[in-house]
Every structure is written in C-alpha cells, then in structure tokens.
PDB file of C-alpha atoms in Angstrom:
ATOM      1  CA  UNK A   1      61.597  86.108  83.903  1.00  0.00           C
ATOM      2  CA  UNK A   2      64.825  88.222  83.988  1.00  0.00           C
ATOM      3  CA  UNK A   3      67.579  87.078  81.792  1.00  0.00           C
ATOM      4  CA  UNK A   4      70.086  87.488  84.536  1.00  0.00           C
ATOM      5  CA  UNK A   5      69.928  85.599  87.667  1.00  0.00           C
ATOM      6  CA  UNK A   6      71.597  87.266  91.040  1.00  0.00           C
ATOM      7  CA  UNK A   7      73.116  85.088  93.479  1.00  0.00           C
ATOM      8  CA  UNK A   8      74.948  86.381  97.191  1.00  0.00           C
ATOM      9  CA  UNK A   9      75.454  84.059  99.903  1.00  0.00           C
ATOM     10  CA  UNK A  10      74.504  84.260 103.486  1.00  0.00           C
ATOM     11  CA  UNK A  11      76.841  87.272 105.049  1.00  0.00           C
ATOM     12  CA  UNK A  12      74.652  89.328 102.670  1.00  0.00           C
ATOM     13  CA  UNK A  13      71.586  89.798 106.140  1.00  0.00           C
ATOM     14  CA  UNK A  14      69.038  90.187 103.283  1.00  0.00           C
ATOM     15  CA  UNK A  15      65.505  89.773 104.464  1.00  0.00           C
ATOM     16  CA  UNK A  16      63.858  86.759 102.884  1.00  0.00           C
ATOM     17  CA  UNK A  17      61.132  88.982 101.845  1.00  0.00           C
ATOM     18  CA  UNK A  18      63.269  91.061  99.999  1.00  0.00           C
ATOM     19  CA  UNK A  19      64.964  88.098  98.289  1.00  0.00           C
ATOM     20  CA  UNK A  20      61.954  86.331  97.480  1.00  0.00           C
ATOM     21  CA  UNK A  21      60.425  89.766  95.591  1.00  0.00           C
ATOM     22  CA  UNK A  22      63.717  90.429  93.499  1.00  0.00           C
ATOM     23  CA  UNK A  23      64.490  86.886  93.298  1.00  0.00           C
ATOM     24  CA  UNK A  24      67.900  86.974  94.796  1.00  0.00           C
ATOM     25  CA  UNK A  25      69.077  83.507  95.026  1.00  0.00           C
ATOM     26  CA  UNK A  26      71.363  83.217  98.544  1.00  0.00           C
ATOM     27  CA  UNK A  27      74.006  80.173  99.007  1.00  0.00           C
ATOM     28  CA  UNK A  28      74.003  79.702 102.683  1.00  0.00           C
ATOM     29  CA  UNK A  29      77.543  79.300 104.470  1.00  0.00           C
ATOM     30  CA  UNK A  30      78.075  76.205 106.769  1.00  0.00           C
ATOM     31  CA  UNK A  31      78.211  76.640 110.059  1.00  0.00           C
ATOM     32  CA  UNK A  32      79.120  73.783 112.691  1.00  0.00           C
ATOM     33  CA  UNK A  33      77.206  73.926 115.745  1.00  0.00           C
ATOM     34  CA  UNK A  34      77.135  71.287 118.239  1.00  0.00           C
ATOM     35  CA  UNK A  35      78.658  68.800 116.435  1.00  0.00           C
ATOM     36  CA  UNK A  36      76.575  69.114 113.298  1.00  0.00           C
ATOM     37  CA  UNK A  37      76.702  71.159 110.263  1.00  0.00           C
ATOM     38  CA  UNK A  38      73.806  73.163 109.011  1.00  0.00           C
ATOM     39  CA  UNK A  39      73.041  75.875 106.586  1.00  0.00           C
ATOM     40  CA  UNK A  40      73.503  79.151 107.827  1.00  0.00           C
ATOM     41  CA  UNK A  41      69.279  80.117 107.554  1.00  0.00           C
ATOM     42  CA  UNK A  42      67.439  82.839 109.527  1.00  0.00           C
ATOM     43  CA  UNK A  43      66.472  80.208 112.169  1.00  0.00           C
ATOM     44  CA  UNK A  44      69.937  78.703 112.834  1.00  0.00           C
ATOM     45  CA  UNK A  45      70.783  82.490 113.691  1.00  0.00           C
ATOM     46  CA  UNK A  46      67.343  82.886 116.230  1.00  0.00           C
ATOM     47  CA  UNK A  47      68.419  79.404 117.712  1.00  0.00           C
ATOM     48  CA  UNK A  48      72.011  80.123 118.438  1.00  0.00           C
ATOM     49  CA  UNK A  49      70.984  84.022 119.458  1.00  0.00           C
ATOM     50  CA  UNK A  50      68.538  82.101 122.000  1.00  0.00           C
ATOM     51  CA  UNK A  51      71.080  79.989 123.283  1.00  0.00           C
ATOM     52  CA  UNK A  52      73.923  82.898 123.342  1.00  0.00           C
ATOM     53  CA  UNK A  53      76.455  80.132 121.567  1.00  0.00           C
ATOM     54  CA  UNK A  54      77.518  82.063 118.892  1.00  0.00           C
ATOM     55  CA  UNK A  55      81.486  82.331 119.795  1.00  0.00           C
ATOM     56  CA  UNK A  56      81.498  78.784 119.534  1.00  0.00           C
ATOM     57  CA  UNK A  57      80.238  78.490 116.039  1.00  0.00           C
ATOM     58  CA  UNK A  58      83.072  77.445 113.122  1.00  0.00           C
ATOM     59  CA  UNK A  59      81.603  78.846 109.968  1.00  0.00           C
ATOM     60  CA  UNK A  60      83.083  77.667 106.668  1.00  0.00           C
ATOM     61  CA  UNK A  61      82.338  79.188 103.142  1.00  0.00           C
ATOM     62  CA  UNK A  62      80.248  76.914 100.575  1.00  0.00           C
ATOM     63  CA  UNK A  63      82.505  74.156  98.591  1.00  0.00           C
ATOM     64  CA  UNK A  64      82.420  74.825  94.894  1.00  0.00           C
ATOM     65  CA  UNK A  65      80.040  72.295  94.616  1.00  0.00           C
ATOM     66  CA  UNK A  66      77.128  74.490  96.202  1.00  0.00           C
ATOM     67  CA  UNK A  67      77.714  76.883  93.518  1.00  0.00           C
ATOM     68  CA  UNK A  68      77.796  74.465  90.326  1.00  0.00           C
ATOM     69  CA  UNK A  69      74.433  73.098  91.570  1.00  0.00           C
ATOM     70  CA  UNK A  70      72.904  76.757  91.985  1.00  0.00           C
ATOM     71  CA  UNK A  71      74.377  77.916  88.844  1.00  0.00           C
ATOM     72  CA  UNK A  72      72.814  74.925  86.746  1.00  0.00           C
ATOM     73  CA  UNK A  73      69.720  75.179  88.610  1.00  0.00           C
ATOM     74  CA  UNK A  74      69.570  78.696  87.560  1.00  0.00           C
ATOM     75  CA  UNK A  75      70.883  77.964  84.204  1.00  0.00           C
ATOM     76  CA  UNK A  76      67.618  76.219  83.243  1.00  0.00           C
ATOM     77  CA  UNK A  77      65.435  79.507  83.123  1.00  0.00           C
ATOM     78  CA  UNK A  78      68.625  82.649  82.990  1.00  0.00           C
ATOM     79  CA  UNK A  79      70.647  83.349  80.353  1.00  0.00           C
ATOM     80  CA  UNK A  80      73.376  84.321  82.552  1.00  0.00           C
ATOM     81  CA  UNK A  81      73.866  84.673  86.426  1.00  0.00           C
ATOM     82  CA  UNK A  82      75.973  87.109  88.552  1.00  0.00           C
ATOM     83  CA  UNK A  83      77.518  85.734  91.479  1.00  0.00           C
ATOM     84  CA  UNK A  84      78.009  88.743  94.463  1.00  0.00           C
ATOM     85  CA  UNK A  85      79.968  87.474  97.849  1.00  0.00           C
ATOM     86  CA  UNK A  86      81.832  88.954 100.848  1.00  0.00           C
ATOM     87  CA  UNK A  87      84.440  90.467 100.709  1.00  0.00           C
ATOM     88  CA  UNK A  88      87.695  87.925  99.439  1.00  0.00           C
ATOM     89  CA  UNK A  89      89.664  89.078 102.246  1.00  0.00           C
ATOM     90  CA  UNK A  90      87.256  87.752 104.760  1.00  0.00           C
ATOM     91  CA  UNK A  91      86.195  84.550 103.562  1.00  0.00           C
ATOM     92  CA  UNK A  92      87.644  81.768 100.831  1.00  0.00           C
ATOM     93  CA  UNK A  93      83.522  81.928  99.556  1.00  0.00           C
ATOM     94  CA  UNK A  94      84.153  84.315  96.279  1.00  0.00           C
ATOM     95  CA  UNK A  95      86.752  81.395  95.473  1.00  0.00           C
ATOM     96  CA  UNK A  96      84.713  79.089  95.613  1.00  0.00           C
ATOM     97  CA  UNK A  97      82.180  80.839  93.594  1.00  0.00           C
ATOM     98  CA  UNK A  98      85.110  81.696  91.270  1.00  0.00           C
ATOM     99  CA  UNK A  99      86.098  77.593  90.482  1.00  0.00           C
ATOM    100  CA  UNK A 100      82.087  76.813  90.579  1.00  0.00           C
ATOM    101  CA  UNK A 101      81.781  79.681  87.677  1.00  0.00           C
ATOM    102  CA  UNK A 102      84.783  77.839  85.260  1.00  0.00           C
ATOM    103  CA  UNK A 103      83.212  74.709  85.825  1.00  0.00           C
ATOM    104  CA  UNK A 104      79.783  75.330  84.410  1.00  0.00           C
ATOM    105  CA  UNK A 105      81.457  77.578  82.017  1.00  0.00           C
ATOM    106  CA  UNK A 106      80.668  75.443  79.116  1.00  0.00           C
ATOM    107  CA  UNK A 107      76.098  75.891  80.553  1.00  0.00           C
ATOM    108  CA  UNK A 108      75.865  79.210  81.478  1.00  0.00           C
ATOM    109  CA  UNK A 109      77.561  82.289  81.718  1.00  0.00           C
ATOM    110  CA  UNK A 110      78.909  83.517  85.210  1.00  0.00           C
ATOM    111  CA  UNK A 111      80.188  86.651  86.594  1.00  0.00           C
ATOM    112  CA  UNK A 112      81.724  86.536  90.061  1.00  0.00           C
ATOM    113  CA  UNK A 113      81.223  89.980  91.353  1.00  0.00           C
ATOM    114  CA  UNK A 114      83.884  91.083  95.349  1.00  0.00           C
ATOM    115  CA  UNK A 115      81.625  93.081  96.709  1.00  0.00           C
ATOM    116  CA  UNK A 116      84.031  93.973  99.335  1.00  0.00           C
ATOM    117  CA  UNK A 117      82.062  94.321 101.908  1.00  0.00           C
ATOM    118  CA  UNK A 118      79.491  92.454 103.729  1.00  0.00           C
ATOM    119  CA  UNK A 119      76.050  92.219 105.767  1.00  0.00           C
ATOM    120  CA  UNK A 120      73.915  94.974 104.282  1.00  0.00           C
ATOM    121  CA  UNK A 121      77.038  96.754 102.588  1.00  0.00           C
ATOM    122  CA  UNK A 122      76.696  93.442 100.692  1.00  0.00           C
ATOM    123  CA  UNK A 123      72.880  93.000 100.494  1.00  0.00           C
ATOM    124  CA  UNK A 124      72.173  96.171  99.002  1.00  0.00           C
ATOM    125  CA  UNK A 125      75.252  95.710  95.745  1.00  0.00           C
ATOM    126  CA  UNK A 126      72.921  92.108  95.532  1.00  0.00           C
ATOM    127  CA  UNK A 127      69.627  94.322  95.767  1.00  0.00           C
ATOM    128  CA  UNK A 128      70.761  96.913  93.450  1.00  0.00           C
ATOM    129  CA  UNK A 129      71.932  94.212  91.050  1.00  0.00           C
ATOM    130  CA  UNK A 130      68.746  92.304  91.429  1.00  0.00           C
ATOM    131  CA  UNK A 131      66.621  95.277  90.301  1.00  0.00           C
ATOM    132  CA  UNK A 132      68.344  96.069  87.435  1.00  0.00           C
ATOM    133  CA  UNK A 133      68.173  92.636  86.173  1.00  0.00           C
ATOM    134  CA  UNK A 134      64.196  92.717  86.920  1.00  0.00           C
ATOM    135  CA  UNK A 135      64.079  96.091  84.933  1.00  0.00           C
ATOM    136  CA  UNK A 136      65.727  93.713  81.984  1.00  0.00           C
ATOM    137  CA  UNK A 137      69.157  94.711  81.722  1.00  0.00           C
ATOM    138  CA  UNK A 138      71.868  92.336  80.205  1.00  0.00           C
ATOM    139  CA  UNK A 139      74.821  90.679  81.773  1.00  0.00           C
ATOM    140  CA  UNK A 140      77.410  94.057  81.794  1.00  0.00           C
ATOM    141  CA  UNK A 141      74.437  96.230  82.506  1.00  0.00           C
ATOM    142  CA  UNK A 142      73.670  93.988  85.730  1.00  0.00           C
ATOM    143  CA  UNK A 143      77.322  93.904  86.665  1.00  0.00           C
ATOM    144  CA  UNK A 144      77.787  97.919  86.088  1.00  0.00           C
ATOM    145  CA  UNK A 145      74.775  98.100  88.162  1.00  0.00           C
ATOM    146  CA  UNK A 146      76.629  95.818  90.686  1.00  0.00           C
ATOM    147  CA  UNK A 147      79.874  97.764  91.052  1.00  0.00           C
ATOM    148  CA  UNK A 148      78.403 101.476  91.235  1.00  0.00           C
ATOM    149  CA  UNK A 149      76.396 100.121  94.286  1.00  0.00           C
ATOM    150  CA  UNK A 150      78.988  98.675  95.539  1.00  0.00           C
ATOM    151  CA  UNK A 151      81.801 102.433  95.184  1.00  0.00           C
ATOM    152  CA  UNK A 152      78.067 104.174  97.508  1.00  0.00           C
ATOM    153  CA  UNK A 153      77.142 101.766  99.941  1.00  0.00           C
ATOM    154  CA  UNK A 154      79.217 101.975 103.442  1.00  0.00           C
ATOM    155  CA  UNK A 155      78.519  99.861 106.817  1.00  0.00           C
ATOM    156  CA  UNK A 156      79.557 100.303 110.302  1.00  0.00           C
ATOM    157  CA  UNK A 157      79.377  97.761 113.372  1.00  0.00           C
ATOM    158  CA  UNK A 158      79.125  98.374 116.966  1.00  0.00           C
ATOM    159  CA  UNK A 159      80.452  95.526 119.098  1.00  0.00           C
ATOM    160  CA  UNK A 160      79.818  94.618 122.518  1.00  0.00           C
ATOM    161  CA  UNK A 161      83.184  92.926 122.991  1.00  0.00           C
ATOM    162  CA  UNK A 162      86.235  92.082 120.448  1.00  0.00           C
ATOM    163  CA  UNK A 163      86.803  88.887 121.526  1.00  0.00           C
ATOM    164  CA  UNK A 164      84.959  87.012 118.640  1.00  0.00           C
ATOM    165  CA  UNK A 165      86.944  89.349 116.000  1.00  0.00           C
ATOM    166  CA  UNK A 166      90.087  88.058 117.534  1.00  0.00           C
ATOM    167  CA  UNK A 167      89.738  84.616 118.036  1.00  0.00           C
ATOM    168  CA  UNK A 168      88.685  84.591 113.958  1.00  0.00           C
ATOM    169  CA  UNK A 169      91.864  87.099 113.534  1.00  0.00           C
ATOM    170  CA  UNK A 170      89.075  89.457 112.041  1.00  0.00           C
ATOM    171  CA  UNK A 171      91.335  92.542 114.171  1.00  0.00           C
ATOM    172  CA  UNK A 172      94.385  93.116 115.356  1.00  0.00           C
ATOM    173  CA  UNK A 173      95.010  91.687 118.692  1.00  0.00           C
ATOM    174  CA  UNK A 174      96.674  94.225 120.448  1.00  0.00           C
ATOM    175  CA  UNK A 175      93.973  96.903 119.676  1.00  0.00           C
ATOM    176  CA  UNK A 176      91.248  94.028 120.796  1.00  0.00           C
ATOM    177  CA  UNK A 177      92.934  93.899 123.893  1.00  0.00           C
ATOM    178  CA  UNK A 178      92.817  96.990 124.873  1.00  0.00           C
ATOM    179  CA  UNK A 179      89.679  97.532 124.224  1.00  0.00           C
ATOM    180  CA  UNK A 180      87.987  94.809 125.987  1.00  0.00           C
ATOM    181  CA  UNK A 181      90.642  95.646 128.898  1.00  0.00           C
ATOM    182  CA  UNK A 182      89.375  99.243 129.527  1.00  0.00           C
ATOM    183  CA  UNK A 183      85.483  98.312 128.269  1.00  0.00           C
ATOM    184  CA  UNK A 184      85.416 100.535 125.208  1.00  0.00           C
ATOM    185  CA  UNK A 185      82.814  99.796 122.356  1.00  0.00           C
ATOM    186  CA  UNK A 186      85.234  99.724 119.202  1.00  0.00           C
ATOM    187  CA  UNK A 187      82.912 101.353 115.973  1.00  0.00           C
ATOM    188  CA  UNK A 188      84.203  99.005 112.918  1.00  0.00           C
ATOM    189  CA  UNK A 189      84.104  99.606 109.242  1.00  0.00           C
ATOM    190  CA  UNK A 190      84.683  98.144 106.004  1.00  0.00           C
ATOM    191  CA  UNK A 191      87.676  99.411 104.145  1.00  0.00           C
ATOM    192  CA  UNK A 192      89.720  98.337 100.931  1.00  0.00           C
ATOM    193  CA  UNK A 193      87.572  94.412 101.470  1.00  0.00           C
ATOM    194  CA  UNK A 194      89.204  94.491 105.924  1.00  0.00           C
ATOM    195  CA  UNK A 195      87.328  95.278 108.771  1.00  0.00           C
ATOM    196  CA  UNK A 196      88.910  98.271 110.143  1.00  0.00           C
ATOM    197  CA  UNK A 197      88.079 100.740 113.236  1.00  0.00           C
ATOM    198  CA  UNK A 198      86.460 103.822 112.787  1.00  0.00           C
ATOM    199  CA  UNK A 199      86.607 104.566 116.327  1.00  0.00           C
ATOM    200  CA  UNK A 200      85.847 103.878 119.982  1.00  0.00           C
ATOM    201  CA  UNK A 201      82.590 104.568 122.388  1.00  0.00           C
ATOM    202  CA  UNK A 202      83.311 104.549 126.001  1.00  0.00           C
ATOM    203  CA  UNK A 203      79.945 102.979 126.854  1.00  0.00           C
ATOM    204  CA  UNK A 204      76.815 101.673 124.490  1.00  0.00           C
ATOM    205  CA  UNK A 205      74.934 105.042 124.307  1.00  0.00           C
ATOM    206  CA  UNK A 206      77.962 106.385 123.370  1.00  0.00           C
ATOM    207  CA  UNK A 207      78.602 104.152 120.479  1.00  0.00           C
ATOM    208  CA  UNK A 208      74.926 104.170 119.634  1.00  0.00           C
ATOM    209  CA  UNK A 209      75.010 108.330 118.789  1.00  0.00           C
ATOM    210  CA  UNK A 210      78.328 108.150 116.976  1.00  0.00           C
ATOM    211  CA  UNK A 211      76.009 105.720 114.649  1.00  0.00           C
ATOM    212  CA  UNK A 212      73.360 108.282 114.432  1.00  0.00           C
ATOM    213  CA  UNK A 213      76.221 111.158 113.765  1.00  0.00           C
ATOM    214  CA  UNK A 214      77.928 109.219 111.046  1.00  0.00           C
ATOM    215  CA  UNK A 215      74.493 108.843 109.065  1.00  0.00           C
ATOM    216  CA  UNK A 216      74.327 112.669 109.586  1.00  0.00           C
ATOM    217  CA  UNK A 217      77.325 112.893 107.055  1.00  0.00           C
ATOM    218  CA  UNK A 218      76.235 111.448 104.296  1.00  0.00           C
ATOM    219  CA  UNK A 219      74.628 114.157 101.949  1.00  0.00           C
ATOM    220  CA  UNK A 220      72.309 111.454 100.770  1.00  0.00           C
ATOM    221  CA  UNK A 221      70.719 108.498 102.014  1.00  0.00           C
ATOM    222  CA  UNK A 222      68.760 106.400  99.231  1.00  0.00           C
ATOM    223  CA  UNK A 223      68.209 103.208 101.462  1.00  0.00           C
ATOM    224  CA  UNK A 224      69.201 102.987 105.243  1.00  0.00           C
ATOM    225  CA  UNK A 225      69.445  99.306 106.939  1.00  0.00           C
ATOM    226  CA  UNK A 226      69.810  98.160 110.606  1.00  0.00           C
ATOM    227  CA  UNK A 227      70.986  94.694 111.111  1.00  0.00           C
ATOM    228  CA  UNK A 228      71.706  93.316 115.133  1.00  0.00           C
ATOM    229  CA  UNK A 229      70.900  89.931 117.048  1.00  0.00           C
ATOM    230  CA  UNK A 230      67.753  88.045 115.943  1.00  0.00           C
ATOM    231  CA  UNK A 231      67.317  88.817 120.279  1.00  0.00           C
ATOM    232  CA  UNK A 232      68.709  92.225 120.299  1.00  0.00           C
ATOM    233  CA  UNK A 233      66.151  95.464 120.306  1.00  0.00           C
ATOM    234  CA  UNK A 234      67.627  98.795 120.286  1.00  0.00           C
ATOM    235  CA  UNK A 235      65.267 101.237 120.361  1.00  0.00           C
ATOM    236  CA  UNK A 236      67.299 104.216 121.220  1.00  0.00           C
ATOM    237  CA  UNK A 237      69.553 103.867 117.695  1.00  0.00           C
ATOM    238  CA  UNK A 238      65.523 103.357 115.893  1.00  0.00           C
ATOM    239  CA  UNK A 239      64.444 106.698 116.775  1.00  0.00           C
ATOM    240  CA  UNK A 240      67.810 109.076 115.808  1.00  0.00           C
ATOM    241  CA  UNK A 241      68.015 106.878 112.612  1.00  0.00           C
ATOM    242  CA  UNK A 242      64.206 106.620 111.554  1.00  0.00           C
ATOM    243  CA  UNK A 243      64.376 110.099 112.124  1.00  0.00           C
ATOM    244  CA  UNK A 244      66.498 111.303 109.238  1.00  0.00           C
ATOM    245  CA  UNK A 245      65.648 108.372 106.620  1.00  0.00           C
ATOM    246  CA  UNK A 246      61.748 108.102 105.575  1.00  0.00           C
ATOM    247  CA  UNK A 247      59.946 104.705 106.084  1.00  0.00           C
ATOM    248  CA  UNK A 248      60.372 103.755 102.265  1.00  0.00           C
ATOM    249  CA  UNK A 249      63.858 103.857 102.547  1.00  0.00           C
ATOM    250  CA  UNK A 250      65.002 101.690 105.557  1.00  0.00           C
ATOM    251  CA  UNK A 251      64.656  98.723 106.815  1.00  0.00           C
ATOM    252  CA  UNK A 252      66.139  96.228 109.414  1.00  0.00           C
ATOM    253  CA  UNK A 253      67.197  92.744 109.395  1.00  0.00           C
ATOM    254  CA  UNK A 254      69.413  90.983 111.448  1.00  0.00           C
ATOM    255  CA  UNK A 255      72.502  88.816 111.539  1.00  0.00           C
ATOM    256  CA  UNK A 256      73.323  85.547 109.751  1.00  0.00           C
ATOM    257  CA  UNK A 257      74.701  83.311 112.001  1.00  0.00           C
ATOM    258  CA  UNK A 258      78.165  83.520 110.677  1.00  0.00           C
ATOM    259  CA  UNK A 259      78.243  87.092 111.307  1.00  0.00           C
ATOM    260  CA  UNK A 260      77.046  86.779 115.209  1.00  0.00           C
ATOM    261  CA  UNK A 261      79.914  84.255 115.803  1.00  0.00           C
ATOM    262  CA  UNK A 262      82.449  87.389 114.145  1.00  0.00           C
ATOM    263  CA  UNK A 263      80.782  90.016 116.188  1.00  0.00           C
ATOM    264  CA  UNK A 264      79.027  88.948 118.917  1.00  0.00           C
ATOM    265  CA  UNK A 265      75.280  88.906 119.926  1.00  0.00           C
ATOM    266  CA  UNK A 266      75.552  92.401 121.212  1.00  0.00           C
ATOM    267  CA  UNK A 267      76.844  93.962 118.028  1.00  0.00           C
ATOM    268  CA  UNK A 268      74.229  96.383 115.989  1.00  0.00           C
ATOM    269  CA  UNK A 269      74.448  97.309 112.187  1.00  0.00           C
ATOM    270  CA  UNK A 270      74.084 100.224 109.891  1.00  0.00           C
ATOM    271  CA  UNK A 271      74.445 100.448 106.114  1.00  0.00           C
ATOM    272  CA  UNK A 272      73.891 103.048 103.967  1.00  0.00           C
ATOM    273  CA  UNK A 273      73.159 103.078 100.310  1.00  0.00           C
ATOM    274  CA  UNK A 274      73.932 106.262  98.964  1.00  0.00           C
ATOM    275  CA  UNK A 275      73.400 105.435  95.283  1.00  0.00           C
ATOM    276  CA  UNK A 276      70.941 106.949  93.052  1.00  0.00           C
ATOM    277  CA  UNK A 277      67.507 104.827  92.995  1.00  0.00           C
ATOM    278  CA  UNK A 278      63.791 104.222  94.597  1.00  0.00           C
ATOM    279  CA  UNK A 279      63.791 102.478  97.801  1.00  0.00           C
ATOM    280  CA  UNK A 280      62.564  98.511  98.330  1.00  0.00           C
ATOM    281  CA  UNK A 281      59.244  99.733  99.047  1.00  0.00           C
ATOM    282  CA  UNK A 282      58.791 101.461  95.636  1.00  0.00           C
ATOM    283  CA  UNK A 283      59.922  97.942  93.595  1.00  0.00           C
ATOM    284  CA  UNK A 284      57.183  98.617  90.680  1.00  0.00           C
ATOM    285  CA  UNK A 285      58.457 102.394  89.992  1.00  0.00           C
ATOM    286  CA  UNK A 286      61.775 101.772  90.501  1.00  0.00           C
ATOM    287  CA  UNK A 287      62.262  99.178  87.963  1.00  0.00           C
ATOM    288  CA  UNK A 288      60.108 100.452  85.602  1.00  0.00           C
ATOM    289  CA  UNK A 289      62.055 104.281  85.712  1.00  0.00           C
ATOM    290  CA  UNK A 290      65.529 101.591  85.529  1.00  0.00           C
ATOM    291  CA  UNK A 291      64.284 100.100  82.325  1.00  0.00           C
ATOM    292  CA  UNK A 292      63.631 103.072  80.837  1.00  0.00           C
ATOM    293  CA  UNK A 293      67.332 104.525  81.929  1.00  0.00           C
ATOM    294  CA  UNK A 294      68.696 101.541  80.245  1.00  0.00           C
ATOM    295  CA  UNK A 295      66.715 101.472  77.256  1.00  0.00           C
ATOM    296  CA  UNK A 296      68.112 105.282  76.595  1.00  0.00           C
ATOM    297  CA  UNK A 297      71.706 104.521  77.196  1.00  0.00           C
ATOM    298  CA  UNK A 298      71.470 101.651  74.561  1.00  0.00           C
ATOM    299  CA  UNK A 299      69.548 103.980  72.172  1.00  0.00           C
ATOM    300  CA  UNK A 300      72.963 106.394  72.782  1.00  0.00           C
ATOM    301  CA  UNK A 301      75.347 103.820  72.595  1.00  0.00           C
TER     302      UNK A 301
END
C-alpha cells in the first residue's frame, strides 16, 4: 500500500482501468440532467452522448464535503493524500478541495495540487503522480512528481461548434461568433490555467491534420492520449497519430460528461505527455526504475 494516496476529479477523462491499476481515487463533478443530479461517471457521459443533450447539462464542482469524506476514507490506510484538479480558472472544484484539505487537517495530511489544465492534460499530472507514489515516494516527492508532469504535458481540442464554450463563457464571444458564423473548426488549447485558441480549420479534415502536425512538433512523445464523444469514432486522426506514437504509449478515452456539455459531442482530444518515463502499459518497469531514481536522490541528498 503506497503511503500517498492520489485523488483528481472527473475533468481528469482517465480510463477506469487506468485508475483502478494506480489506484487513483476520482471525485466525480455533479452534473444536473433532467431535473436530477448525478455523478458525473463514464455512463452518465454514454447516456447523454446517446441522447445528444449535452448543451443542456449544468455541471457544478464537488461541495467540500465530497472531499472531507474521500480524504478520511483515504486517511484510514495513506499517510498522506495529494489532491490534483482542473484548472482554478475553470472551475470553483480546487476550492473546494482546498477548504476540504484544512478541515481534515488535524487526520491527514493534504496537498492540493492546480494542475492547470484538464481532460488528459490533467489525467496524465494524476497518472504521473500516481506512479510515483506506487514506486514509494513521500509526500514532496509525489508532489515534485506532480508539478514536472504537469510544466510537459500539453492538450488541444477540436470543436464542432463554439456555442457550448460560450454559453459557459469558456471563450470570448465575439471570436465564437465568428466562427460558428463562417463554419470554421476553432483548435483550442490550454494556456496559463484558460482555454485559449491555437487556431482555426476551415472544415473537420482540416482541423483533424493540424492535430496530427502539432504532435509532429514535439521532439518527444512519452505517452499520447485521444479523448472524443463516448459516440464519436474518428478513424482518420487514429491512423496519422498511431502512426508516430508506439502502442505502449497511447491510449484513448473519452469525455466526462462535464466536458461534452463545454465542448460539444463533436469535439476530439489530444494530450501529450512529454515527460521522461515508461508508458501505462509498462506499469511494473516503470515503477520499479522510479523507485530506484528516488532511492538515489535521497542517498545524494
């Protein structure tokens, strides 16, 4: 059992497989559908997907009170936890995590880690975490871990439409607008914690090889990720992407259901992990060679 739990929330798109083999604990958002609230789980997302709602979906970040009764849960068998969320420019949840971490302060220690990003950028700072804290690192080593993944990973977002961006005043209206007006693809980043354009595709195929030549100029790709619809295939962006990453270092996933109601059932993922590692498919060698690392730095420190 590691001494250090890791904890993301929803946004993060992990794959439950992934979470359940480097015990990543995930606080789902709320999202209000239809009158009810549920926890934003892989099947909420399929449902809504199915039933092409997702513009109507009000997602809220987890009250504090989620957190204190995952951080005491966890508190029973961790010696301390780190806490990874969204970015705090997007959503109110790293506050939450923030006031859940000062009331169990007294139980168990908590680090609150911005990863300033989200969807995969997000998942693979909680990954990267998660695997040092397997390999038996302490608290700081697990949140050093945390915020060098976080300075390599990047993600990019192709959108059908900005319409949901702009009703959730995720982008400015004025560029939305145009862009919807004249049926340009906008290409979105993550920048300084804000979702920012990278730039525009005049049509999908477009948008879909300006994915494919952004991957291109990275010198280094430890772990590639596509995320889209739980509905959505796209082959096309597969095959230029598989072809440049090897199958033990990429993987896809798709969309919580808060991130389909901010961009759309049409939008399509990539994040890139450009950190220094193994991939998710070599867990056993990866963790060992970490321990090791870490077990020479404390002999030279």
């Amino acid at each position: 059992m590691p001494r250090v739990a890791v904890v993301t929330d929803s946004t993060a798109d992990l794959p439950i497989a992934l979470c359940h083999r480097y015990g990543i604990t995930v606080v789902p958002m709320s999202i209000e559908h239809d009158g009810q609230f549920l926890d934003d789980k892989p099947e909420l997302a399929l449902t809504i997907a199915r039933s092409s709602t997702s513009e109507r979906l009000r997602v809220y970040h987890p009250p504090p009170s989620r957190f204190v009764e995952t951080y005491r849960q966890l508190g029973k068998a961790h010696e301390a936890i780190v806490s990874i969320h969204l970015s705090q420019r997007l959503s109110g949840t790293l506050h939450s995590a923030l006031e859940a971490s000062r009331a169990v302060s007294g139980q168990v220690a908590v680090r609150v880690l911005d990863s300033g990003s989200v969807s995969m950028g997000l998942g693979f700072v909680a990954l990267r975490a998660a695997q040092a804290a397997l390999a038996g690192a302490s608290l700081g080593e697990v949140v050093a871990s945390a915020q060098l993944a976080a300075e390599s990973v990047s993600v990019f977002f192709l959108l059908g439409s900005t319409g949901p961006l702009r009703q959730r005043r995720r982008i400015g209206w004025a560029a939305g607008l145009l862009t919807d007006v004249l049926g340009i693809r906008p290409l979105l980043t993550m920048s300084e914690g804000v979702v920012v354009p990278v730039t525009r595709a005049w049509a999908r195929p477009h948008g879909i090889s300006q994915l494919y030549e952004l991957a291109t100029e990275f010198p280094r790709i430890e772990r590639l990720a596509v995320i889209r619809s739980p509905e959505l295939r796209e082959t096309e962006l597969d095959a230029l992407l598989w072809s440049i990453c090897p199958p033990t270092r990429r993987l896809e996933t798709t969309f919580s259901a808060a991130l389909m109601s901010w961009f759309g059932p049409e939008a399509v993922g990539m994040a890139i992990d450009a950190s220094m590692g193994g991939s998710e498919e070599e867990t056993d060698g990866d963790v060992d060679a970490l321990a090791t690392s870490l077990d020479r730095n404390r002999q030279h420190g």
